[in-house]
Amino acid sequence: MSDTTAQSGKPKERAWYEPDAKLSRRHAADRRLRIYGIAAIVFALSMLATLVGTIAITAAPAVTQTMVTLEVEVPEGAVDPSDPRGGSYQKILNESVARIFPEVDTPRELRELRQIFSNGGQYALRDKVVADPSLIGRTFEITFPLSDIGDQLHKGEIDRNLPPDYRRVSDQQIGWYDRLVAQDRISAPFNWGLIFNADSRFPELAGLWGALVGSFYALLICFLVSFPVGISAAVYLEEFAPKNRLTDLIEVNINNLAAVPSIVFGLLGLAVFLNFFGMPRSAPIVGGLVLSLMTLPTIIIATRAALKAVPPSIREAAIGVGASKMQTVGHHVLPLAMPGILTGTIIGLAQALGETAPLLLIGMNAFITAAPDSMFNPSTALPTQIYIWADSPERGFTSRTSAAIIVLLGFLVCMNAIAIYMRKRFERRW
Amino acid sequence: MTTLDTTEASGMIMTKTAEDTGTLAKTATAARAGEHETKISASAVSVFYGEKQALFDVTIDIPARQVMAFIGPSGCGKSTFLRCINRMNDTIDICSVKGKIEIDGANIYDPKIDPVLLRARVGMVFQKPNPFPKSIYDNIAYGPRIHGVAKAGSAMDEIVETSLQRAGLWNEVKDRLHEPGTGLSGGQQQRLCIARAIAVNPDVILMDEPCSALDPIATAKVEELIDELRTRYTIVIVTHSMQQAARVSQKAAFFHLGNLIEVDETDRMFTNPTDQRTQDYITGRFG
Ligand SMILES: Nc1ncnc2c1ncn2[C@@H]1O[C@H](COP(=O)(O)OP(=O)(O)O)[C@@H](O)[C@H]1O
Ligand SMILES: [Mg+2]
């Protein structure tokens, strides 16, 4: 290059392919922007990983539940075969415990001994006898949960080296527990109770079933109300409504509705559904109605977007062969928009599933120990159950709260995955 | 039973079958009349998009069972006028139409005319092929089904077959009637759209630049088809191609800036236009 410059005698001239300083600056800016972007994503992902990681680690102990297996003898006289529910099962259990620990006899020691076993043992025994009354008069094995402290001992969450005053179990209780282990009576199977039990005061008995059923009913109501209403509103606004001031106003308000804080919908539900219409407190039907108010704008907006995405040529084709407006929409536009509508609906329902504030206001955070029989019975929902458990002092609820969060997150991830799958699967290119 | 069809282009002998009795009866009337009676008669049609006037007092007679071509530079209102003939403009909120358009002597803008029935009589084929994203069969059957012409079953099968045959598509698709219409090639899709229009038994077929999205071979096929169709249907075609107008049409109308400048036999207009603007457009001085 310098040769050429020397030969021609002209001042140094760049060839077209040689970058100048401005170009290098442009590239440097590109690179910087890319690095910022990557850094932002790494930050976001690490926060997410930390969040999910902490929850998962906290939840891990709740995956299993420590159980104890005892031989029980149900004497002929103790339970009336014609009414097996009425037996005094706690006494029967106490007797089989006493056979293992014959030396324990003072009332104080007996009380401490029973603290290791769950209060649910008697109900497990009762249910077993009710299911099979021929067990009366026989000796058989029964497996039921240890109490919270037994569970903690088994999972090593109680430090045996601490002085007894600083831990929740006495030396004696540890000794009894160790004897049960030595006799091979302790097992820790998967914690099905966490899913299939209703709520309870005792962590080892508490489960999500009531909340799952409550959330299911609430979402069902939410879907049944917001889906048809949302679609009708969107179809009317998009396909039939004249474009004027009024419809503009409606449109703006629907978009604003989507941004209203959910607690406001809760207050509305409290005032309208409970106080005015006198609907039952804490019931999934009210929860579902309140949630549908929140889901409605999401569905309307998604439906309108899906309808807009149907190309006008399809409408022209239908109108061109003499379809009425209604037929055009019903036979062609709506079916083509349906995947988009369903995707929006699922996302709306997923939001509703995780919504807590409005449910608290209508009392779906009550302590209810049975799953609701219908949508009119008091019940909790998944997020409110998490709220209740997070507020409970017993140690066992700490891990259960996190486990419940994981169940909720699992449902949300599944619903969003279905939405994404549908979007990909039915995406049309025109 | 046979009847002699004296349509000038084909002059062929056609076999009268059950399903085309209606059309043939009309053909026979025309044959007796000796020449092409007026099918569509527009008088002083003006169209406004909001404040903006797109068509100015268009008055034109369109003869039955001939191909009438609308030509003119883009934006001159050809499509607008075409869409007046089946009241497609009704679907545009801001569009208003003044004047009178009569089909077989009945004013189609009369309040007692239902546009749904009108559009069954006046079929339309669009610029871009727009089959429904359904099967080939359902594309054709949709119109007859909603108009109650035929229920599902053999009657419908017959309509589908006849329509596809008239659109020259039957042999290409008869083995895959239940595959999606959108899977066909562009030219086949456009003929499918023509078949779909035919299926509801119209008198008039409007075509808005039906070949502009097609390759030359597909275009040739559609042009050939148009030529065959004019024995049964009155065809109005918008085209931006002089050659196409010359090939397929018997009469041509030249639009310019929303005005109808000239209507004449296509041959005469192309060789000997009366208006200077027509002359300029045809010779390619603008447009
Ligand atoms: N939907 C519409 N809204 C407003 N103006 C329109 C609409 N359709 C067409 N026009 C206007 O009407 C005039 C004629 O359009 P068009 O009939 O489509 O022309 P051509 O088909 O001859 O190219 C153009 O100026 C165009 O801008
Ligand atoms: Mg046009």
Tab-separated table of C-alpha atoms and ligand atoms in Angstrom, chain B residues 49 52 54 73-80 92 94, ligand 1:
chain	number	residue	atom	x	y	z
B	49	TYR	CA	-64.959	6.067	0.107
B	52	LYS	CA	-63.364	10.675	-1.458
B	54	ALA	CA	-63.720	6.932	-6.486
B	73	PRO	CA	-54.462	2.352	-15.037
B	74	SER	CA	-54.364	1.144	-11.454
B	75	GLY	CA	-56.423	3.110	-8.976
B	76	CYS	CA	-58.924	4.169	-11.631
B	77	GLY	CA	-61.847	2.364	-9.983
B	78	LYS	CA	-62.113	-0.900	-11.933
B	79	SER	CA	-62.236	-3.043	-8.813
B	80	THR	CA	-64.529	-0.574	-7.135
B	92	ILE	CA	-66.646	-1.673	3.605
B	94	ILE	CA	-66.989	3.919	4.662
C	1	LIG	N1	-61.358	0.229	0.867
C	1	LIG	C1	-61.041	1.436	0.365
C	1	LIG	N2	-61.007	2.500	1.178
C	1	LIG	C2	-60.695	3.719	0.706
C	1	LIG	N3	-60.366	3.966	-0.557
C	1	LIG	C3	-60.353	2.936	-1.426
C	1	LIG	C4	-60.681	1.610	-0.997
C	1	LIG	N4	-60.598	0.782	-2.071
C	1	LIG	C5	-60.218	1.560	-3.089
C	1	LIG	N5	-60.079	2.846	-2.735
C	1	LIG	C6	-59.697	3.976	-3.591
C	1	LIG	O1	-60.547	3.992	-4.695
C	1	LIG	C7	-59.833	4.224	-5.879
C	1	LIG	C8	-60.084	3.131	-6.893
C	1	LIG	O2	-59.534	1.934	-6.386
C	1	LIG	P1	-59.690	0.555	-7.138
C	1	LIG	O3	-61.099	0.384	-7.524
C	1	LIG	O4	-59.132	-0.490	-6.245
C	1	LIG	O5	-58.771	0.725	-8.404
C	1	LIG	P2	-58.297	-0.331	-9.487
C	1	LIG	O6	-58.887	-1.634	-9.158
C	1	LIG	O7	-58.742	0.223	-10.768
C	1	LIG	O8	-56.815	-0.369	-9.400
C	1	LIG	C9	-58.375	4.334	-5.494
C	1	LIG	O9	-58.037	5.694	-5.464
C	1	LIG	C10	-58.312	3.764	-4.124
C	1	LIG	O10	-57.366	4.454	-3.351
